[in-house]
Short mmCIF file of C-alpha atoms and ligand atoms in Angstrom, two decimals:
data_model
loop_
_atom_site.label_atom_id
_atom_site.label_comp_id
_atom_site.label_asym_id
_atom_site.label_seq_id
_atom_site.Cartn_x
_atom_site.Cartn_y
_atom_site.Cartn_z
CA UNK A 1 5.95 29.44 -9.35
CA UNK A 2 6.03 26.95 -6.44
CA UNK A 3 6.43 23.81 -6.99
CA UNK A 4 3.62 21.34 -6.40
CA UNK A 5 3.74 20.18 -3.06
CA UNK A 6 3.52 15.96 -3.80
CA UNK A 7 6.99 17.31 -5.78
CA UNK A 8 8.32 18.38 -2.78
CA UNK A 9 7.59 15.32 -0.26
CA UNK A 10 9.58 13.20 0.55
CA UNK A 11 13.20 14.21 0.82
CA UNK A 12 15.02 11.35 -1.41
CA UNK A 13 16.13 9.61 1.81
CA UNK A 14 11.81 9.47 2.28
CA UNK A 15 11.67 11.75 5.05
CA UNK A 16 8.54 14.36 5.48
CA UNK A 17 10.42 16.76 7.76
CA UNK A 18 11.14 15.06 10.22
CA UNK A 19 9.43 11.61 9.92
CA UNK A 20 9.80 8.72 7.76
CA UNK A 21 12.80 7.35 6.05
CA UNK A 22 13.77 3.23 6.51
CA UNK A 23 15.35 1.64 9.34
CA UNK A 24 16.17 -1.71 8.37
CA UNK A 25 18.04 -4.17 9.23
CA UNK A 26 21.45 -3.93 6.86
CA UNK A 27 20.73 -7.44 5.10
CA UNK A 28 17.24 -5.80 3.38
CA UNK A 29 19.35 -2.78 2.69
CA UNK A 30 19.96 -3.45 -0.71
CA UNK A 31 16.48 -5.22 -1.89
CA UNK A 32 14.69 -1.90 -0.45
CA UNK A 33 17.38 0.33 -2.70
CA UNK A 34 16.69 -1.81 -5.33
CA UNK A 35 12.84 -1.68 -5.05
CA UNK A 36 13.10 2.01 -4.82
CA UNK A 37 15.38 2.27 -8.23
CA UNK A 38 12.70 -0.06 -9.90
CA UNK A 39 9.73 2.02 -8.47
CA UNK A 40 11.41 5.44 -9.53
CA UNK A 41 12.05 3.90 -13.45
CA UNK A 42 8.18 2.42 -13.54
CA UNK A 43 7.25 5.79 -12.37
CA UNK A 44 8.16 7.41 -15.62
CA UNK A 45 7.70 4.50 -17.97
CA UNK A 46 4.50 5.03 -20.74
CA UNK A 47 4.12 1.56 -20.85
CA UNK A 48 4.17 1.33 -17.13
CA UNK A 49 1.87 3.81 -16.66
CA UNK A 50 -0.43 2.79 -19.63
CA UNK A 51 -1.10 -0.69 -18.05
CA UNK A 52 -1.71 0.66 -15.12
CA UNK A 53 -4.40 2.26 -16.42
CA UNK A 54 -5.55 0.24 -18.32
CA UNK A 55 -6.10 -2.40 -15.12
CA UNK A 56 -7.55 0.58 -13.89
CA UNK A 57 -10.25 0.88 -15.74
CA UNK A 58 -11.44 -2.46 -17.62
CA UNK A 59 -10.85 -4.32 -14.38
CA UNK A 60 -10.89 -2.07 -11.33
CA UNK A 61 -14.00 -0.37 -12.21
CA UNK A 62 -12.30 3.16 -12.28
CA UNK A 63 -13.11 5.75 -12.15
CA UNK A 64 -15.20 5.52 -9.23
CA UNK A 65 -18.27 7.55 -9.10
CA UNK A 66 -18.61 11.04 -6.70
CA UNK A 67 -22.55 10.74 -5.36
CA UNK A 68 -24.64 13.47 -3.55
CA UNK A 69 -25.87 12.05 -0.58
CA UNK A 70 -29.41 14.20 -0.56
CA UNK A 71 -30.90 12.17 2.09
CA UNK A 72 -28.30 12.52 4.62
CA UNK A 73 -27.49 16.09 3.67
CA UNK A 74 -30.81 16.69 4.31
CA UNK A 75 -31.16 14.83 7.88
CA UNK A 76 -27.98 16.58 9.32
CA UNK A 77 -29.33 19.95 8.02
CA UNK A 78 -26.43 21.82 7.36
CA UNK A 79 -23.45 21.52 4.61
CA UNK A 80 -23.78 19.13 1.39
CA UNK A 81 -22.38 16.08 2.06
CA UNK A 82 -20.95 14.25 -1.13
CA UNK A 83 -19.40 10.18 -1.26
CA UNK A 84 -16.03 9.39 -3.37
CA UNK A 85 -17.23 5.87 -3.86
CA UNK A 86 -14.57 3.84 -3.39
CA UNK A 87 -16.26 0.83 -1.88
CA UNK A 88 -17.19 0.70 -5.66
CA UNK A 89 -13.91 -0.49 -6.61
CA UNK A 90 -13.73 -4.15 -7.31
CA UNK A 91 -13.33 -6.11 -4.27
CA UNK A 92 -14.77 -3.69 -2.32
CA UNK A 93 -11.98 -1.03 -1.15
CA UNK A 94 -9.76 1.70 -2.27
CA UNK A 95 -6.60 -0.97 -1.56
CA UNK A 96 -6.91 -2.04 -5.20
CA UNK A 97 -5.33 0.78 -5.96
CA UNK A 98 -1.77 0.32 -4.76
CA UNK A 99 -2.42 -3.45 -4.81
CA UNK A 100 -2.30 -4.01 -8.42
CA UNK A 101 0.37 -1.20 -8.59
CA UNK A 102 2.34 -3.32 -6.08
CA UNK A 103 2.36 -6.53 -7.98
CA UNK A 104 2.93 -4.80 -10.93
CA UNK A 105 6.04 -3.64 -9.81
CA UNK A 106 6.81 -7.07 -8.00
CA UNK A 107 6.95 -8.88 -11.58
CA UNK A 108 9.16 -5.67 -12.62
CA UNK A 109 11.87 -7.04 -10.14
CA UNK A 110 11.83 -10.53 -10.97
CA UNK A 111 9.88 -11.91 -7.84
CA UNK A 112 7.37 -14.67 -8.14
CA UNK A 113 5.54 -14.01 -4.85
CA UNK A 114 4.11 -11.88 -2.89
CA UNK A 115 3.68 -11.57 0.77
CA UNK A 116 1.74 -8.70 3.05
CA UNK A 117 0.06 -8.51 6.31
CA UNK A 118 -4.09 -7.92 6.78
CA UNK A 119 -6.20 -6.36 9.13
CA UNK A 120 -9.93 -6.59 8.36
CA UNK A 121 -8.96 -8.94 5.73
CA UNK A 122 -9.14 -6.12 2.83
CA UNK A 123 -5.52 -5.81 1.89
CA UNK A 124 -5.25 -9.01 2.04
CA UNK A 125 -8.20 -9.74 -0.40
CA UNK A 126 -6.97 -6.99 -2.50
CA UNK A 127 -3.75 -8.44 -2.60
CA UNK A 128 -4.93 -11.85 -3.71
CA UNK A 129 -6.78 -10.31 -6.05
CA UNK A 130 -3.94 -8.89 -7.86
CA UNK A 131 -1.85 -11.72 -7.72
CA UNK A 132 -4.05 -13.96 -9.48
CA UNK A 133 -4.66 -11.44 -12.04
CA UNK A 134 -0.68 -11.24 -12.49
CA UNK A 135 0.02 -15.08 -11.92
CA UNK A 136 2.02 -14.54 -9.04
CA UNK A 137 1.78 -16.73 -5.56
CA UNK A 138 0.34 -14.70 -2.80
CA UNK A 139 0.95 -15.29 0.90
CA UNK A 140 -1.43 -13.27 3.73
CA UNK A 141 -0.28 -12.97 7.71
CA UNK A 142 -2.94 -12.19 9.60
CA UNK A 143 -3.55 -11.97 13.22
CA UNK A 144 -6.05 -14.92 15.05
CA UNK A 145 -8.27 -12.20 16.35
CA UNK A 146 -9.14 -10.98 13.19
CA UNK A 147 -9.44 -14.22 11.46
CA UNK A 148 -12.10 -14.76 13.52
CA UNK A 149 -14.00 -11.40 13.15
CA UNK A 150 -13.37 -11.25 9.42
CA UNK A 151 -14.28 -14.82 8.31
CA UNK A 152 -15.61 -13.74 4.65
CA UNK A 153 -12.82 -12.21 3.28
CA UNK A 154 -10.50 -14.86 5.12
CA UNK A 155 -12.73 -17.50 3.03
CA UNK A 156 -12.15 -14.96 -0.23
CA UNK A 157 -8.71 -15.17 0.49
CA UNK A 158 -8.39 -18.88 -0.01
CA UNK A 159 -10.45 -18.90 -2.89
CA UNK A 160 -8.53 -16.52 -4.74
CA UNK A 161 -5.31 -19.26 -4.15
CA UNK A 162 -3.75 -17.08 -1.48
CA UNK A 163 -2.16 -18.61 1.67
CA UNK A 164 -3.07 -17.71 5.01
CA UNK A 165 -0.91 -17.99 8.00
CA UNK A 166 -2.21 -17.00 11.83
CA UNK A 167 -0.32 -14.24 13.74
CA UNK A 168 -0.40 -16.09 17.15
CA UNK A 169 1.52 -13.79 19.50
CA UNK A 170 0.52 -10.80 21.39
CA UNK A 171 -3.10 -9.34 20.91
CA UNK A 172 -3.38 -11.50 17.60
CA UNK A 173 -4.38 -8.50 15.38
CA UNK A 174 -2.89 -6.16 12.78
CA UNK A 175 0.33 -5.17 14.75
CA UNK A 176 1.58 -8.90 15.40
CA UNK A 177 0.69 -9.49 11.72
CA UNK A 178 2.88 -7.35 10.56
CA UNK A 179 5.73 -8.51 12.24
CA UNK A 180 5.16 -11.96 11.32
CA UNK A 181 4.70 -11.17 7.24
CA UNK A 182 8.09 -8.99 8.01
CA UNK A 183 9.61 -12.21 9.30
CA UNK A 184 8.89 -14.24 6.28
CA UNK A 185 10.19 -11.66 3.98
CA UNK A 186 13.35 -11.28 5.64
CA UNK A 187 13.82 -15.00 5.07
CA UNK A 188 12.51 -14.91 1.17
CA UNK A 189 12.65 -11.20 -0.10
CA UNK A 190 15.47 -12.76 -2.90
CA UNK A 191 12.45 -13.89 -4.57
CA UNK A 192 9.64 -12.19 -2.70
CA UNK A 193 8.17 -9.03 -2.44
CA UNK A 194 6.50 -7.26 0.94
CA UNK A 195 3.67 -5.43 -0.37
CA UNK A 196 2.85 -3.04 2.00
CA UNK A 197 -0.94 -2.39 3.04
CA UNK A 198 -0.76 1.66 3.59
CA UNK A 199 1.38 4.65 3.69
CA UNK A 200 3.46 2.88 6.29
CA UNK A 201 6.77 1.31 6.42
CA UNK A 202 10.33 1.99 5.39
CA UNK A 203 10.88 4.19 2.13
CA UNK A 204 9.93 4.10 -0.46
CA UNK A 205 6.63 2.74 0.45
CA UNK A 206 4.97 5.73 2.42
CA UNK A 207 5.75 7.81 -0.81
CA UNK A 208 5.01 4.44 -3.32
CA UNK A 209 1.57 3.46 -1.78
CA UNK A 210 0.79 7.53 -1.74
CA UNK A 211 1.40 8.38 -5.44
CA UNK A 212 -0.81 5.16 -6.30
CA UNK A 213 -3.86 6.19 -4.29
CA UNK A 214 -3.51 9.67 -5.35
CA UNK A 215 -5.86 8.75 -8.27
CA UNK A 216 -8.48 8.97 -6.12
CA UNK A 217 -7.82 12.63 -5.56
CA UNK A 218 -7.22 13.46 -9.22
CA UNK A 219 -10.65 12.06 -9.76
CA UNK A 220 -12.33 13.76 -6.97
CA UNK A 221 -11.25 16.95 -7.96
CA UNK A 222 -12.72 16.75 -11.46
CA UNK A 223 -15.73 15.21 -10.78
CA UNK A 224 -16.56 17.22 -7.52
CA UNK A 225 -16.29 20.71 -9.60
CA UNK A 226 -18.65 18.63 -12.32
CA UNK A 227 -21.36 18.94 -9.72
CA UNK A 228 -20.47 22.33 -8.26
CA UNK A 229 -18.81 24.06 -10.33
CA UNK A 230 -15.81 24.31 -7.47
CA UNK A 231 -13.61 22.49 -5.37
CA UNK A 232 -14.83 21.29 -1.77
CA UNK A 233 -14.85 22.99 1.80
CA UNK A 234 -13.99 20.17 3.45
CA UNK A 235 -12.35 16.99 2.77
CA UNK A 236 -12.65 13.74 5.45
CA UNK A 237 -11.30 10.58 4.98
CA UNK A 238 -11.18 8.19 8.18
CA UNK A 239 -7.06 7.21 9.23
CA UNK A 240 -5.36 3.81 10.43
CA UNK A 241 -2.21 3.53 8.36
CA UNK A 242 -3.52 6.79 6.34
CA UNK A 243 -3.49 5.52 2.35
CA UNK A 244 -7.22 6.63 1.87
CA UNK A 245 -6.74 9.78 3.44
CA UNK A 246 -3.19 10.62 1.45
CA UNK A 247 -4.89 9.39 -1.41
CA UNK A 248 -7.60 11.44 -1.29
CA UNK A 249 -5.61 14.98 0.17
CA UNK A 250 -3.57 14.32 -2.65
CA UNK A 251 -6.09 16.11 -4.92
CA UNK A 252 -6.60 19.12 -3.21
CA UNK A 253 -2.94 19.83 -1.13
CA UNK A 254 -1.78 22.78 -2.80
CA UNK A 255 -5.80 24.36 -2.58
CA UNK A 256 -7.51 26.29 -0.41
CA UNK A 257 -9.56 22.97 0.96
CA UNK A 258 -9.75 21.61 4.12
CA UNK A 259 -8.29 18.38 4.73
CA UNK A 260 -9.61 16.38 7.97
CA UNK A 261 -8.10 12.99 9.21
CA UNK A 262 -10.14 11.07 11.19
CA UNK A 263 -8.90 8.46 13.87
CA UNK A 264 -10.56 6.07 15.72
CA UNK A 265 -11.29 6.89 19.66
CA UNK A 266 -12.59 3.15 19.91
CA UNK A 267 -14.12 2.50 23.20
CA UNK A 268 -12.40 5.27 25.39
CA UNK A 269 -9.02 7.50 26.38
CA UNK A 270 -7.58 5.27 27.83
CA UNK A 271 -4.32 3.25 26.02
CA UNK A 272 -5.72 0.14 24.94
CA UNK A 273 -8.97 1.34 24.24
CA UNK A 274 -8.54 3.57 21.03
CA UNK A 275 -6.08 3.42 17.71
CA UNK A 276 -5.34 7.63 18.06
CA UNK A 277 -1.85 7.72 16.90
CA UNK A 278 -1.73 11.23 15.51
CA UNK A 279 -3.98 12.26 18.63
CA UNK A 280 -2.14 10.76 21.43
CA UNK A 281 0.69 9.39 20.35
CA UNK A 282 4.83 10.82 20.35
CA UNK A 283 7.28 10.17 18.40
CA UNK A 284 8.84 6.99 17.97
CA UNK A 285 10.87 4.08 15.56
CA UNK A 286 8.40 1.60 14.46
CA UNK A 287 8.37 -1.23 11.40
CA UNK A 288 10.88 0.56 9.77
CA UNK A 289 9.72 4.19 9.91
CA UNK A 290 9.79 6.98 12.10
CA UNK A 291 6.55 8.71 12.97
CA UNK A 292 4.06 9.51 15.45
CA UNK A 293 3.05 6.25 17.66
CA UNK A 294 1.16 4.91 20.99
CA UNK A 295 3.90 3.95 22.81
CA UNK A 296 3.60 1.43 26.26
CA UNK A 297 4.93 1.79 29.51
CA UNK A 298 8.01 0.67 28.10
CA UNK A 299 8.48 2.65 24.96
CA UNK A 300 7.25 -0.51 22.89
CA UNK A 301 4.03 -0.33 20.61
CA UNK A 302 1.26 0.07 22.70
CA UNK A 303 -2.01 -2.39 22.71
CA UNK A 304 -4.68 -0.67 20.32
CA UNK A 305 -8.70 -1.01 19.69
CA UNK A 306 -11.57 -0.03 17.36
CA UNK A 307 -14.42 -1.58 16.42
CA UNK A 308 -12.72 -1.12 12.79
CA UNK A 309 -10.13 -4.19 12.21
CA UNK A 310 -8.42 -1.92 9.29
CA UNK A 311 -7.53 1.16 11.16
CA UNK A 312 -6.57 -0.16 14.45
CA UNK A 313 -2.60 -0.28 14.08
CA UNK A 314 -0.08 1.88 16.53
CA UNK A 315 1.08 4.34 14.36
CA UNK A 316 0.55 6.25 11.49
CA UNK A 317 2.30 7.09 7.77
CA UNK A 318 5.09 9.27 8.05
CA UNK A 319 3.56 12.21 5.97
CA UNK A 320 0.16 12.44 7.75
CA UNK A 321 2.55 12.66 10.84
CA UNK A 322 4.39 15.69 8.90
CA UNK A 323 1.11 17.11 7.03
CA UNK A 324 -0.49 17.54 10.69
CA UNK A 325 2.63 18.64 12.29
CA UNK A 326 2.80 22.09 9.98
CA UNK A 327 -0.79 22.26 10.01
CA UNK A 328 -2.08 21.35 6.93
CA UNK A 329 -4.10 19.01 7.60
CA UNK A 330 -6.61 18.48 11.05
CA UNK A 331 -7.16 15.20 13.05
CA UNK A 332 -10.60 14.76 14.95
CA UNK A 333 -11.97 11.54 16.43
CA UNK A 334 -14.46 9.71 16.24
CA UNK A 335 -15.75 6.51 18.93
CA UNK A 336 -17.18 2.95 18.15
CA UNK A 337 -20.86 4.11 19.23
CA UNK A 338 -20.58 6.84 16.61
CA UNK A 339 -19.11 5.02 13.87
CA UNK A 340 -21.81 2.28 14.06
CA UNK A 341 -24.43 5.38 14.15
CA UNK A 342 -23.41 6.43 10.88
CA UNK A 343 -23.26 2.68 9.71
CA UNK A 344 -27.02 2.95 9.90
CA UNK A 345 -27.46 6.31 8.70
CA UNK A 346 -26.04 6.24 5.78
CA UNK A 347 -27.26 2.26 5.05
CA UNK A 348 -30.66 3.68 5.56
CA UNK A 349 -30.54 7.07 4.59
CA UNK A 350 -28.92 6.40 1.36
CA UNK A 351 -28.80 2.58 0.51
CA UNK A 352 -25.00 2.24 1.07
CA UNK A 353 -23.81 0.14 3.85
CA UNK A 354 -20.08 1.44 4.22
CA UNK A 355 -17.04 -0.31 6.15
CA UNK A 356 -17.16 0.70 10.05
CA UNK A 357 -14.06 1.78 9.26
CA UNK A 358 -15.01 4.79 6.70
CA UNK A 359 -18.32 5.17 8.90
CA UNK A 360 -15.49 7.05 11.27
CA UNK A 361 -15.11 9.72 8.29
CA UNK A 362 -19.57 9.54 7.84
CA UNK A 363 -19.40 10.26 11.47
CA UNK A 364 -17.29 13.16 11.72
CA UNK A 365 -18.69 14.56 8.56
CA UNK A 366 -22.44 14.62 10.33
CA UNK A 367 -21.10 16.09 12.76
CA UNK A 368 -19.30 18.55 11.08
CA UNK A 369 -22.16 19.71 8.42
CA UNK A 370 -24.43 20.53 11.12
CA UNK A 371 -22.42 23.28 12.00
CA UNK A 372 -22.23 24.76 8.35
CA UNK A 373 -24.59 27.20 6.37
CA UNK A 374 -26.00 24.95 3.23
CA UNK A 375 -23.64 26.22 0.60
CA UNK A 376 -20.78 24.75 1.83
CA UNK A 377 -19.71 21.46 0.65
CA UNK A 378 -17.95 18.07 2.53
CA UNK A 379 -16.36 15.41 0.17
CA UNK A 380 -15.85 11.97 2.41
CA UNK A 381 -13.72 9.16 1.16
CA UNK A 382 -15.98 6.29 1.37
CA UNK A 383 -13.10 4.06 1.57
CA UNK A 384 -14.99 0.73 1.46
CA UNK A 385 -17.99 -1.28 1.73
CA UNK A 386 -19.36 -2.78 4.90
CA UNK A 387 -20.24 -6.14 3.43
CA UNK A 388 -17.40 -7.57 5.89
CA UNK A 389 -18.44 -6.11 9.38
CA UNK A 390 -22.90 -7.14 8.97
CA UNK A 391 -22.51 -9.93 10.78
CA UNK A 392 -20.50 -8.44 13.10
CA UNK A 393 -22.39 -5.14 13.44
CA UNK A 394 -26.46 -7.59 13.90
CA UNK A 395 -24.56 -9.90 16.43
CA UNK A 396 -24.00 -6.75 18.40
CA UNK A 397 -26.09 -4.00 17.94
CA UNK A 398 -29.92 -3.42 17.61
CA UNK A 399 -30.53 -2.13 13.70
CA UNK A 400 -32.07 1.31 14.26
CA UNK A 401 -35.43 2.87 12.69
CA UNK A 402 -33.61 5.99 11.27
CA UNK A 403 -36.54 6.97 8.60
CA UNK A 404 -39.45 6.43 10.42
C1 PLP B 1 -7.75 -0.80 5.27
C2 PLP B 1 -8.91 0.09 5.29
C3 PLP B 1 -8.82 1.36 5.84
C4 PLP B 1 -7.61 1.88 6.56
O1 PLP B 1 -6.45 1.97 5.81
P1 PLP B 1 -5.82 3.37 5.41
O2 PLP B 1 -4.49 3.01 4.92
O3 PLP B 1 -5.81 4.24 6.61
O4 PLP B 1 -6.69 3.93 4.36
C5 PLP B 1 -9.92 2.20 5.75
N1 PLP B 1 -11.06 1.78 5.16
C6 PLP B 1 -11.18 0.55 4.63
C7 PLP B 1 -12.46 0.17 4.00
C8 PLP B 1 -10.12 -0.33 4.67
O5 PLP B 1 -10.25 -1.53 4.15
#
């Protein structure tokens, strides 16, 4: 019998093919081979593993439901179109998931803080969330840009006891964030841990942040053959660093399913404009990992957009770089315009207001179900909720009649 593929990925120097493994600088060497001894001990401790769930589900609020969405099903015509409802999960996005994993394992080495970079503000509001559930200190880089756009969950932040310092340089959004949290650690990591927001980064992370989203595709599989009686046609999850999406393949990589990865085309082709990694994008070295990545005129990481702060970052985890590289999984796009279309749709349709940022998966998935007979079946990730981007969205668009 063949082995199951998450078995098989990575190699144990945390390459996927071709892409991944850790290219750091020789003084974080050691604490990275030291997190990944740690990480591959927890992984097959019971008492690990029974916290974990435990956290999982008398405080996250897992598992998270699977609901039919009849209304929008209905209005595109075409395939059944069901929700993994992670904007259920407490705080508001599937990054609880490796969040409380993360600082699990950070007071498993010792280290009495925490430290990560933010987007839209939801890792880092995930993030603080764990740490005060764990006692540890909790420190959030996040560009100026996106302080601005995201004020609530900067303001959650605080509340929750983290600390937030401004990424001032560059464009002042998720990129320059990154390397300023990285800065910090490289400084502290004797009694810090970088807890890295997606399947991104030097090893072990990609593979770490992976195994602890998979839940959501354990979960989906069960539940989605509760209501059908057999596993989906098509799965969509939207892509910046890709932890919803591997999360959710997870579940169905070794079945006949279709697995679709959807990145943001922002406000155009042009660089700048969009956050296509996987879709434009060539190979390249970047925050520690090798994988697919915009690149600028001078081989650097290139300026990126979308109208969603969390998936507008240069490159892309490792193993969707692989997974799409073989063919196993497909990347479409999807544009700002469309993305806030199905931010109304499915608000009105179906009395969920999603994240712009999963409304990129809602989008493609309309899109895609109107070209399908009506007994075959689309599962989105709905990574998160869209509480964060209202403002945003009324400041800048008309709210549509969609019903009547
Ligand atoms: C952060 C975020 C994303 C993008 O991150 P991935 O690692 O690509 O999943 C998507 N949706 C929401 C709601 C987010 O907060």
């Amino acid at each position: 019998m063949q082995k199951p593929y998450l078995e098989t990925q990575p190699n144990e120097n945390g390459y996927f093919g071709k892409y991944g493994g850790a290219f750091l600088p020789p003084m974080l060497e050691e604490p990275f081979a030291q997190i990944q001894k740690e990480y591959q001990k927890l992984k097959n401790d019971p008492e690990f593993i029974e916290e974990l769930k435990y956290v999982r589900k008398h405080y996250q609020g897992r598992p998270t439901p699977i609901s039919f969405a009849k209304n929008l099903t209905e209005h595109c015509g075409g395939a059944k179109i069901y929700l993994k409802r992670e904007d259920l999960n407490h705080t508001g996005a599937h990054k609880l998931n490796h969040c409380m994993a993360e600082v699990m394992l950070a007071k498993h080495l010792g280290k009495k803080k925490v430290i990560a970079e933010t987007g839209a503000g939801q890792h880092g509001v995930a993030l603080a969330t764990a740490a005060a559930y764990f006692g540890l200190e909790c420190e959030i880089h996040m560009g100026e840009v996106d302080i601005a756009k995201e004020h609530p969950n900067v303001v959650r932040m605080k509340i929750l006891g983290a600390k937030v310092v401004p990424a001032t340089h560059g464009l002042k959004t998720l990129k320059e964030a990154v390397d300023s949290a990285f800065g910090v650690y490289m400084e502290t990591y004797e009694e810090s841990l970088f807890c890295i927001g997606s399947v991104v980064g030097p090893h072990p992370f990609p593979m770490m942040i992976r195994d602890f989203q998979s839940v959501v595709g354990y979960e989906s599989k069960e539940q989605f053959f509760e209501h059908e009686g057999k596993l989906p046609d098509h799965v969509i999850a939207c892509i910046g660093g890709g932890s919803n999406a591997m999360g959710i393949f997870a579940g169905f990589i070794d079945d006949d399913v279709e697995l679709i990865g959807v990145e943001p085309m922002g406000k155009g082709e042009k660089l700048g404009e969009h956050a296509a990694s996987l879709t434009y994008g060539e190979e390249g070295v970047m925050h520690g990992f090798n994988s697919i990545m915009l690149k600028d005129a001078e081989g650097e990481p290139a300026p990126v957009y979308s109208i969603g702060s969390g998936i507008d970052y240069p490159s892309v985890g490792p193993e969707h770089a692989y997974l799409s590289s073989i063919g196993r999984t497909k990347v479409r796009l999807c544009n700002d315009e469309e993305s806030v279309d199905a931010f109304f749709k499915l608000s009105q349709l179906e009395g969920i207001i999603p994240a712009l940022e999963s409304a990129h998966a809602v989008a493609y998935a309309m899109k895609l179900a109107k070209t399908l007979p009506s007994d075959k079946t689309i599962l989105i990730n709905l990574s998160g909720r869209g509480d964060k981007d209202i403002d945003f969205v009324v400041d800048n668009y008309e709210v549509p009649d969609t019903k009547f």
